[in-house]
Short mmCIF file of C-alpha atoms in Angstrom, two decimals:
data_model
loop_
_atom_site.label_atom_id
_atom_site.label_comp_id
_atom_site.label_asym_id
_atom_site.label_seq_id
_atom_site.Cartn_x
_atom_site.Cartn_y
_atom_site.Cartn_z
CA MET A 520 0.00 0.00 0.00
CA PRO A 521 2.67 2.58 0.82
CA ALA A 522 4.39 1.72 -2.48
CA THR A 523 1.22 2.20 -4.48
CA SER A 524 0.43 5.59 -3.04
CA SER A 525 3.94 6.78 -3.73
CA THR A 526 3.68 5.67 -7.31
CA SER A 527 0.42 7.57 -7.86
CA ARG A 528 1.87 10.67 -6.34
CA SER A 529 4.89 10.43 -8.61
CA GLY A 530 2.55 10.04 -11.63
CA ARG A 531 0.54 13.08 -10.70
CA HIS A 532 3.75 14.99 -10.23
CA SER A 533 4.96 14.01 -13.71
CA GLN A 534 1.64 15.03 -15.31
CA SER A 535 1.72 18.39 -13.61
CA SER A 536 5.27 18.90 -14.84
CA MET A 537 4.23 18.07 -18.42
CA VAL A 538 1.39 20.60 -18.23
CA SER A 539 3.81 23.21 -17.10
CA ASP A 540 6.11 22.29 -19.98
CA VAL A 541 3.30 22.61 -22.53
CA SER A 542 2.44 26.03 -21.18
CA ALA A 543 6.05 26.91 -21.62
CA VAL A 544 5.88 25.70 -25.19
CA ASN A 545 3.01 28.05 -25.90
CA VAL A 546 5.19 30.91 -24.73
CA VAL A 547 8.72 30.25 -25.91
CA GLY A 548 8.35 27.42 -28.43
CA PRO A 549 8.88 23.60 -28.48
CA PRO A 550 11.18 22.52 -25.65
CA GLU A 551 13.36 19.49 -25.55
CA ILE A 552 11.81 16.67 -23.47
CA ALA A 553 13.87 13.96 -22.02
CA ASN A 554 12.58 10.45 -22.58
CA THR A 555 13.91 7.77 -20.29
CA ASN A 556 13.32 4.25 -21.48
CA THR A 557 13.60 1.05 -19.50
CA THR A 558 17.22 0.60 -20.43
CA GLY A 559 18.17 3.91 -18.87
CA ILE A 560 19.11 5.60 -22.20
CA THR A 561 17.90 9.15 -22.47
CA THR A 562 16.76 10.55 -25.86
CA LYS A 563 15.61 14.01 -26.66
CA THR A 564 12.64 14.77 -28.95
CA LYS A 565 11.07 18.03 -29.95
CA VAL A 566 7.36 18.57 -29.55
CA LYS A 567 5.69 20.40 -32.43
CA ALA A 568 2.84 22.53 -31.15
CA THR A 569 0.51 24.73 -33.08
CA VAL A 570 0.36 28.23 -31.72
CA LEU A 571 -2.78 30.24 -32.36
CA TYR A 572 -2.43 33.97 -32.10
CA GLU A 573 -5.39 36.22 -31.91
CA ASP A 574 -5.07 39.51 -33.75
CA ALA A 575 -7.56 42.18 -32.79
CA SER A 576 -7.01 44.04 -36.07
CA ALA A 577 -7.89 41.07 -38.34
CA ASP A 578 -11.37 42.42 -39.04
CA ARG A 579 -9.94 45.66 -40.46
CA LEU A 580 -7.80 43.97 -43.18
CA GLU A 581 -8.87 44.21 -46.85
CA PRO A 582 -9.50 41.00 -48.84
CA LEU A 583 -6.54 39.65 -50.75
CA VAL A 584 -6.52 39.98 -54.55
CA ASP A 585 -4.59 37.44 -56.59
CA LEU A 586 -2.52 39.42 -59.11
CA THR A 587 -0.23 36.62 -60.15
CA GLN A 588 0.20 36.13 -63.90
CA ALA A 589 1.81 33.41 -65.93
CA ILE A 590 5.22 34.35 -67.10
CA PRO A 591 5.33 33.96 -70.93
CA LEU A 592 7.93 31.47 -71.99
CA HIS A 593 9.97 32.58 -74.95
CA SER A 594 13.01 30.68 -75.90
CA LYS A 595 14.35 28.74 -78.81
CA LYS A 596 13.43 25.49 -77.14
CA THR A 597 9.81 26.49 -76.60
CA ASP A 598 9.62 27.78 -80.19
CA ARG A 599 10.81 24.45 -81.54
CA LYS A 600 8.26 22.59 -79.43
CA GLN A 601 5.51 24.90 -80.64
CA LYS A 602 6.43 24.32 -84.29
CA ARG A 603 6.52 20.55 -83.82
CA ARG A 604 3.11 20.72 -82.13
CA GLU A 605 1.65 22.76 -85.01
CA LYS A 606 3.00 20.31 -87.59
CA LYS A 607 1.40 17.43 -85.74
CA GLU A 608 -1.94 19.22 -85.61
CA VAL A 609 -1.83 20.00 -89.34
CA LYS A 610 -0.97 16.41 -90.15
CA ARG A 611 -3.71 15.12 -87.88
CA ALA A 612 -6.25 17.46 -89.53
CA SER A 613 -5.25 16.32 -93.02
CA THR A 614 -5.73 12.68 -92.14
CA VAL A 615 -9.23 13.21 -90.73
CA PRO A 616 -11.81 11.82 -93.22
CA PRO A 617 -14.25 14.37 -94.75
CA ARG A 618 -17.42 14.79 -92.74
CA GLY A 619 -19.46 16.58 -95.43
CA LEU A 620 -19.71 17.31 -99.13
CA LEU A 621 -17.92 20.63 -98.82
CA ASP A 622 -14.92 18.98 -97.12
CA LEU A 623 -14.04 17.18 -100.36
CA PRO A 624 -11.34 18.56 -102.67
CA TYR A 625 -12.49 21.07 -105.28
CA GLU A 626 -11.93 18.77 -108.27
CA LEU A 627 -13.86 15.90 -106.69
CA LEU A 628 -16.74 18.15 -105.56
CA TYR A 629 -16.96 19.75 -109.00
CA SER A 630 -17.03 16.34 -110.72
CA ILE A 631 -19.85 15.15 -108.47
CA ILE A 632 -21.99 18.23 -109.11
CA THR A 633 -21.58 18.00 -112.89
CA LEU A 634 -23.04 14.49 -112.75
CA VAL A 635 -26.20 15.76 -111.08
CA GLU A 636 -29.32 16.42 -113.14
CA PRO A 637 -30.27 20.10 -113.58
CA ARG A 638 -33.40 19.60 -111.51
CA GLU A 639 -31.29 18.37 -108.60
CA LEU A 640 -29.05 21.44 -108.78
CA PHE A 641 -31.91 23.56 -107.50
CA VAL A 642 -32.35 21.12 -104.61
CA LEU A 643 -28.65 21.36 -103.75
CA CYS A 644 -28.89 25.14 -103.72
CA ARG A 645 -31.41 24.83 -100.88
CA VAL A 646 -29.23 22.58 -98.70
CA ASN A 647 -27.15 25.33 -97.11
CA LYS A 648 -25.68 28.71 -97.90
CA SER A 649 -22.13 27.45 -98.50
CA LEU A 650 -23.17 24.91 -101.11
CA ARG A 651 -25.44 27.45 -102.79
CA ASN A 652 -22.60 29.98 -103.03
CA PHE A 653 -20.31 27.34 -104.52
CA ILE A 654 -22.83 26.32 -107.21
CA LEU A 655 -23.67 29.91 -108.13
CA SER A 656 -20.01 30.92 -108.27
CA GLN A 657 -19.26 28.01 -110.63
CA GLU A 658 -22.59 28.21 -112.49
CA HIS A 659 -21.11 28.88 -115.92
CA LEU A 660 -18.58 26.03 -115.75
CA ILE A 661 -21.04 23.54 -114.26
CA THR A 662 -23.76 24.20 -116.85
CA ARG A 663 -21.20 24.16 -119.67
CA ASP A 664 -20.08 20.64 -118.76
CA ILE A 665 -23.66 19.44 -118.20
CA ILE A 666 -24.76 20.72 -121.61
CA ALA A 667 -21.73 19.21 -123.34
CA TRP A 668 -22.52 15.82 -121.81
CA ARG A 669 -26.32 15.67 -121.64
CA TYR A 670 -27.78 18.13 -124.17
CA PRO A 671 -25.33 18.85 -127.01
CA SER A 672 -28.05 18.60 -129.68
CA LEU A 673 -30.81 20.40 -127.82
CA SER A 674 -28.51 23.31 -126.99
CA LYS A 675 -27.88 23.84 -130.72
CA CYS A 676 -31.59 23.82 -131.51
CA PHE A 677 -32.65 26.09 -128.65
CA ARG A 678 -30.21 28.95 -128.29
CA LEU A 679 -30.75 31.98 -126.09
CA PRO A 680 -31.77 35.25 -127.74
CA VAL A 681 -29.50 38.23 -127.32
CA LEU A 682 -30.52 40.74 -124.66
CA ALA A 683 -31.43 44.22 -125.86
CA GLN A 684 -29.01 45.78 -123.39
CA ASP A 685 -26.11 44.05 -125.16
CA LEU A 686 -26.83 45.72 -128.51
CA ASP A 687 -24.71 48.65 -129.63
CA GLU A 688 -26.07 51.87 -131.10
CA ASN A 689 -25.51 50.83 -134.72
CA ALA A 690 -27.45 47.61 -134.22
CA ARG A 691 -30.34 49.46 -132.59
CA ARG A 692 -30.49 51.94 -135.44
CA ALA A 693 -30.43 49.17 -138.03
CA LEU A 694 -33.26 47.30 -136.28
CA ASN A 695 -35.40 50.43 -136.02
CA GLU A 696 -34.99 51.24 -139.67
CA ALA A 697 -35.52 47.64 -140.78
CA TYR A 698 -38.68 46.85 -138.82
CA GLY A 699 -40.06 50.26 -137.90
CA ASP A 700 -43.53 50.01 -136.39
CA ALA A 701 -43.19 46.25 -136.10
CA LEU A 702 -41.25 46.81 -132.87
CA SER A 703 -44.55 47.37 -131.10
CA PRO A 704 -45.37 44.36 -128.89
CA ARG A 705 -48.89 44.34 -130.30
CA ARG A 706 -47.53 43.53 -133.76
CA VAL A 707 -45.35 40.59 -132.70
CA ASN A 708 -46.68 37.03 -133.31
CA ALA A 709 -50.18 38.20 -132.42
CA ASN A 710 -51.64 35.00 -133.91
CA TYR A 711 -49.87 32.73 -131.40
CA LYS A 712 -52.14 32.33 -128.40
CA HIS A 713 -49.81 29.92 -126.62
CA VAL A 714 -46.71 32.14 -126.81
CA GLN A 715 -46.26 35.59 -125.35
CA SER A 716 -44.88 38.29 -127.59
CA PRO A 717 -41.20 39.15 -126.99
CA ASP A 718 -40.54 42.50 -125.40
CA PRO A 719 -38.30 44.64 -127.67
CA SER A 720 -36.88 46.35 -124.59
CA LEU A 721 -35.79 42.98 -123.19
CA VAL A 722 -34.51 40.93 -126.12
CA CYS A 723 -33.20 41.73 -129.57
CA PHE A 724 -35.96 42.09 -132.14
CA CYS A 725 -34.13 40.55 -135.06
CA TYR A 726 -35.69 37.63 -136.86
CA THR A 727 -33.29 35.13 -135.31
CA CYS A 728 -33.83 36.24 -131.71
CA ARG A 729 -37.60 36.33 -132.13
CA LEU A 730 -37.55 32.71 -133.27
CA ARG A 731 -35.33 31.76 -130.35
CA TRP A 732 -37.75 33.38 -127.93
CA ILE A 733 -40.74 31.59 -129.47
CA PHE A 734 -38.98 28.21 -129.36
CA LEU A 735 -38.11 28.60 -125.66
CA CYS A 736 -41.70 29.56 -124.82
CA ILE A 737 -42.97 26.47 -126.64
CA ILE A 738 -40.67 24.31 -124.48
CA VAL A 739 -42.38 25.55 -121.32
CA ASP A 740 -45.91 25.35 -122.74
CA PHE A 741 -45.39 21.89 -124.24
CA ALA A 742 -44.05 20.57 -120.93
CA TYR A 743 -47.01 22.05 -119.06
CA TRP A 744 -49.60 20.05 -121.03
CA GLN A 745 -47.80 16.68 -120.89
CA HIS A 746 -50.04 15.46 -118.09
CA HIS A 747 -53.14 16.05 -120.20
CA LEU A 748 -51.56 14.32 -123.19
CA ASP A 749 -50.46 11.24 -121.20
CA ASN A 750 -53.88 10.79 -119.63
CA GLY A 751 -55.90 11.54 -122.74
CA LEU A 752 -57.41 14.71 -121.34
CA PRO A 753 -58.42 17.31 -123.92
CA ILE A 754 -56.48 20.56 -124.00
CA PRO A 755 -58.81 23.57 -123.76
CA THR A 756 -59.26 25.18 -127.14
CA ILE A 757 -59.32 28.92 -127.65
CA PRO A 758 -61.79 30.24 -130.25
CA ARG A 759 -60.46 32.45 -132.99
CA GLY A 760 -60.26 36.06 -131.90
CA ALA A 761 -60.64 35.21 -128.19
CA ASP A 762 -58.00 35.37 -125.48
CA PRO A 763 -59.37 34.28 -122.08
CA ASP A 764 -57.82 35.48 -118.84
CA TRP A 765 -56.61 32.05 -117.79
CA ASN A 766 -54.57 31.78 -120.98
CA LYS A 767 -53.07 35.25 -120.53
CA LYS A 768 -51.99 34.37 -117.01
CA LEU A 769 -50.57 31.00 -118.08
CA VAL A 770 -48.65 32.45 -121.01
CA ALA A 771 -47.26 35.24 -118.81
CA GLU A 772 -45.98 32.68 -116.28
CA HIS A 773 -44.28 30.73 -119.05
CA ALA A 774 -42.66 33.90 -120.33
CA GLN A 775 -41.26 34.61 -116.86
CA VAL A 776 -39.57 31.22 -116.87
CA VAL A 777 -37.92 32.06 -120.19
CA VAL A 778 -36.78 35.43 -118.79
CA LYS A 779 -35.11 33.57 -115.92
CA ALA A 780 -33.32 31.38 -118.45
CA LEU A 781 -32.00 34.50 -120.18
CA HIS A 782 -30.25 35.62 -116.98
CA SER A 783 -29.33 32.27 -115.40
CA GLN A 784 -27.64 29.29 -117.02
CA LEU A 785 -29.17 27.00 -114.39
CA TRP A 786 -32.65 27.84 -115.64
CA TYR A 787 -31.56 27.44 -119.25
CA VAL A 788 -30.21 23.94 -118.70
CA ARG A 789 -33.37 23.17 -116.71
CA LEU A 790 -35.44 24.06 -119.79
CA LEU A 791 -33.37 21.66 -121.89
CA GLN A 792 -33.98 18.89 -119.40
CA ALA A 793 -37.73 19.61 -119.38
CA HIS A 794 -37.89 19.45 -123.17
CA LEU A 795 -35.96 16.18 -123.30
CA THR A 796 -38.47 14.74 -120.84
CA SER A 797 -41.34 15.96 -123.02
CA ILE A 798 -39.78 14.34 -126.09
CA THR A 799 -39.32 10.96 -124.40
CA ARG A 800 -42.87 11.02 -123.06
CA SER A 801 -44.27 11.94 -126.47
CA ILE A 802 -42.34 9.19 -128.26
CA ARG A 803 -43.41 6.63 -125.67
CA ARG A 804 -47.02 7.79 -125.89
CA ASN A 805 -47.19 7.69 -129.70
CA THR A 806 -45.37 4.36 -129.85
CA ALA A 807 -48.06 2.80 -127.67
CA ASN A 808 -50.68 4.10 -130.13
CA GLN A 809 -51.18 1.23 -132.56
CA GLY A 810 -52.94 3.47 -135.03
CA ASN A 811 -49.97 5.83 -135.33
CA ARG A 812 -47.71 4.31 -138.00
CA ARG A 813 -45.48 7.32 -138.55
CA SER A 814 -41.72 6.95 -138.48
CA ARG A 815 -40.07 8.14 -135.28
CA PHE A 816 -36.75 8.08 -133.50
CA ARG A 817 -35.62 4.75 -132.15
CA MET A 818 -35.60 5.10 -128.37
CA THR A 819 -34.66 2.31 -125.94
CA PRO A 820 -35.10 2.17 -122.15
CA THR A 821 -31.33 2.64 -121.89
CA ASP A 822 -31.60 5.91 -123.80
CA VAL A 823 -34.28 7.15 -121.42
CA ALA A 824 -32.32 6.11 -118.33
CA SER A 825 -29.15 7.82 -119.57
CA GLY A 826 -30.79 11.25 -119.39
CA THR A 827 -29.02 12.45 -122.54
CA ASP A 828 -30.16 13.38 -126.05
CA ALA A 829 -27.73 11.03 -127.77
CA PHE A 830 -30.56 9.05 -129.40
CA LEU A 831 -31.76 12.23 -131.14
CA ASP A 832 -28.55 12.30 -133.18
CA ARG A 833 -29.67 9.20 -135.06
CA SER A 834 -31.47 9.42 -138.35
CA GLY A 835 -35.14 10.03 -137.99
CA PRO A 836 -38.11 12.05 -139.21
CA PRO A 837 -37.89 15.81 -139.63
CA THR A 838 -37.97 17.67 -136.34
CA VAL A 839 -39.20 21.04 -137.58
CA ASP A 840 -42.94 20.50 -137.13
CA PHE A 841 -43.80 23.88 -135.64
CA PRO A 842 -46.87 23.75 -133.34
CA TYR A 843 -48.85 26.81 -134.43
CA ASN A 844 -51.37 26.10 -131.67
CA ARG A 845 -51.90 23.58 -128.87
CA ASP A 846 -53.95 21.30 -131.11
CA ASN A 847 -50.67 20.15 -132.68
CA TYR A 848 -49.28 18.91 -129.36
CA ASP A 849 -51.10 15.59 -129.66
CA MET A 850 -49.05 14.38 -132.63
CA LEU A 851 -45.91 16.35 -131.83
CA GLU A 852 -42.97 14.15 -130.82
CA ALA A 853 -39.42 15.47 -131.28
CA PHE A 854 -39.67 19.21 -131.74
CA MET A 855 -36.09 20.28 -132.51
CA PRO A 856 -36.03 23.28 -134.84
CA SER A 857 -33.03 24.95 -136.45
CA ARG A 858 -31.59 21.75 -137.89
CA SER A 859 -31.90 19.62 -141.02
CA TRP A 860 -30.82 16.08 -141.94
CA ILE A 861 -28.22 15.86 -144.71
CA LYS A 862 -28.59 12.43 -146.28
CA ASP A 863 -25.34 12.49 -148.22
CA ASP A 864 -23.32 13.27 -145.10
CA GLY A 865 -25.50 11.16 -142.81
CA LYS A 866 -25.72 13.81 -140.05
CA TRP A 867 -27.74 16.72 -138.77
CA VAL A 868 -26.74 20.25 -139.75
CA TYR A 869 -27.64 23.09 -137.38
CA VAL A 870 -28.17 26.81 -137.82
CA PRO A 871 -24.88 28.58 -137.00
CA ALA A 872 -24.48 29.99 -133.52
CA ASP A 873 -23.52 33.41 -134.95
CA GLN A 874 -26.72 33.75 -136.97
CA HIS A 875 -27.69 36.80 -134.90
CA GLU A 876 -24.45 38.60 -135.79
CA ARG A 877 -24.87 37.71 -139.46
CA GLU A 878 -28.34 39.17 -139.57
CA LEU A 879 -27.25 42.40 -137.90
CA ARG A 880 -24.38 42.80 -140.35
CA LEU A 881 -26.80 42.31 -143.23
CA LEU A 882 -29.19 44.92 -141.80
CA GLU A 883 -26.39 47.44 -141.31
CA ARG A 884 -25.16 46.88 -144.86
CA GLN A 885 -28.66 47.37 -146.22
CA ARG A 886 -29.08 50.53 -144.16
CA GLN A 887 -25.85 51.98 -145.51
CA GLU A 888 -26.60 51.08 -149.12
CA ALA A 889 -30.30 52.00 -149.25
CA PRO A 890 -31.54 55.61 -148.83
CA SER A 891 -33.15 56.48 -145.53
CA SER A 892 -36.50 57.09 -147.24
CA THR A 893 -36.63 53.52 -148.55
CA ALA A 894 -35.52 51.66 -145.43
CA VAL A 895 -35.99 47.91 -145.44
CA SER A 896 -39.06 46.88 -143.46
CA GLN A 897 -39.23 43.21 -144.30
CA THR A 898 -37.99 40.28 -142.33
CA PRO A 899 -34.71 38.95 -143.78
CA ALA A 900 -35.99 35.42 -144.10
CA ALA A 901 -33.34 34.63 -146.70
CA LEU A 902 -30.73 34.48 -143.96
CA VAL A 903 -31.87 31.06 -142.82
CA PRO A 904 -33.44 28.38 -145.00
CA ARG A 905 -37.05 27.86 -144.05
CA SER A 906 -36.60 24.09 -143.97
CA MET A 907 -34.12 24.46 -141.11
CA ILE A 908 -36.48 26.56 -138.95
CA PHE A 909 -40.04 25.34 -139.50
#
């Protein structure tokens, strides 16, 4: 018992001494504490204590603002690393497969678009703005290749008339003196109820350009009535001397389509496609008619599927049957004016592309040779053989 009580007193004494040491640590820092093990070896360890100081002025301090900025690295080594990184990114971007049509190379994209039908070109123009801008910027080249591949014969039969704004002063003077009062729109092809008269302020009024305008208008009108012809529905007839309002509106709409073709090659090639479709439908329709024994162009399903006018280059019946009214649409098959078949050569011969310039030169020569009082007022029909036009 006496030993136990002495031991407890010694323990309490050691604890009180440690408390006093800790209080000393809070004042002067970590002291060195002697540790006596069972073997009697003394080691010294330092006690790490956290000191908390209370500052009465802490509430008056402003908040800290971090103004540290990254130091830009500029050295030859970093420059070399940056160049290597850029080369890797460029190489990685070049190896990424194209995700859209516009990501293809220019040559490949151009080749794909030239294989598209003219009707589909208008659909592609509505896909997005970038594709529309590409097609419109390359419109002349695209339509040139499409015409050379699909419609080489039709493009020679249906040429665009020359715009009046492209005529020089000498040509205008020659036309005025040659035709005079005939330049009035009321005097132009007034007997054609299915074709609108050409506007002298819009297109050239020479004989060649007037025929070109009429032929293009017939393309639109003939394509419009194909549904009636395929289904055996009668086309409304117009009495002589009458011009109903529905016909005026229809003819005006067709003329607007031709005006679009004068200013846009996409619309022009679209007209050629529409006329080729009308020809194939007419040949198929008349072939199925057992009572129609007339000779016609040989057309196979392969020719129709090809979407080209190559079969129209073969020998066949004359293609200058001019439809003076809509009653002639029923028996009309391949309407391709401005060409004639030469049997000795075994090929079709077309009206020259510079026929407009030839006619203007003839009018100017006649104006210079003839007195002003006896100006020529007749159509120079001798410029083109009638068999090649109608």
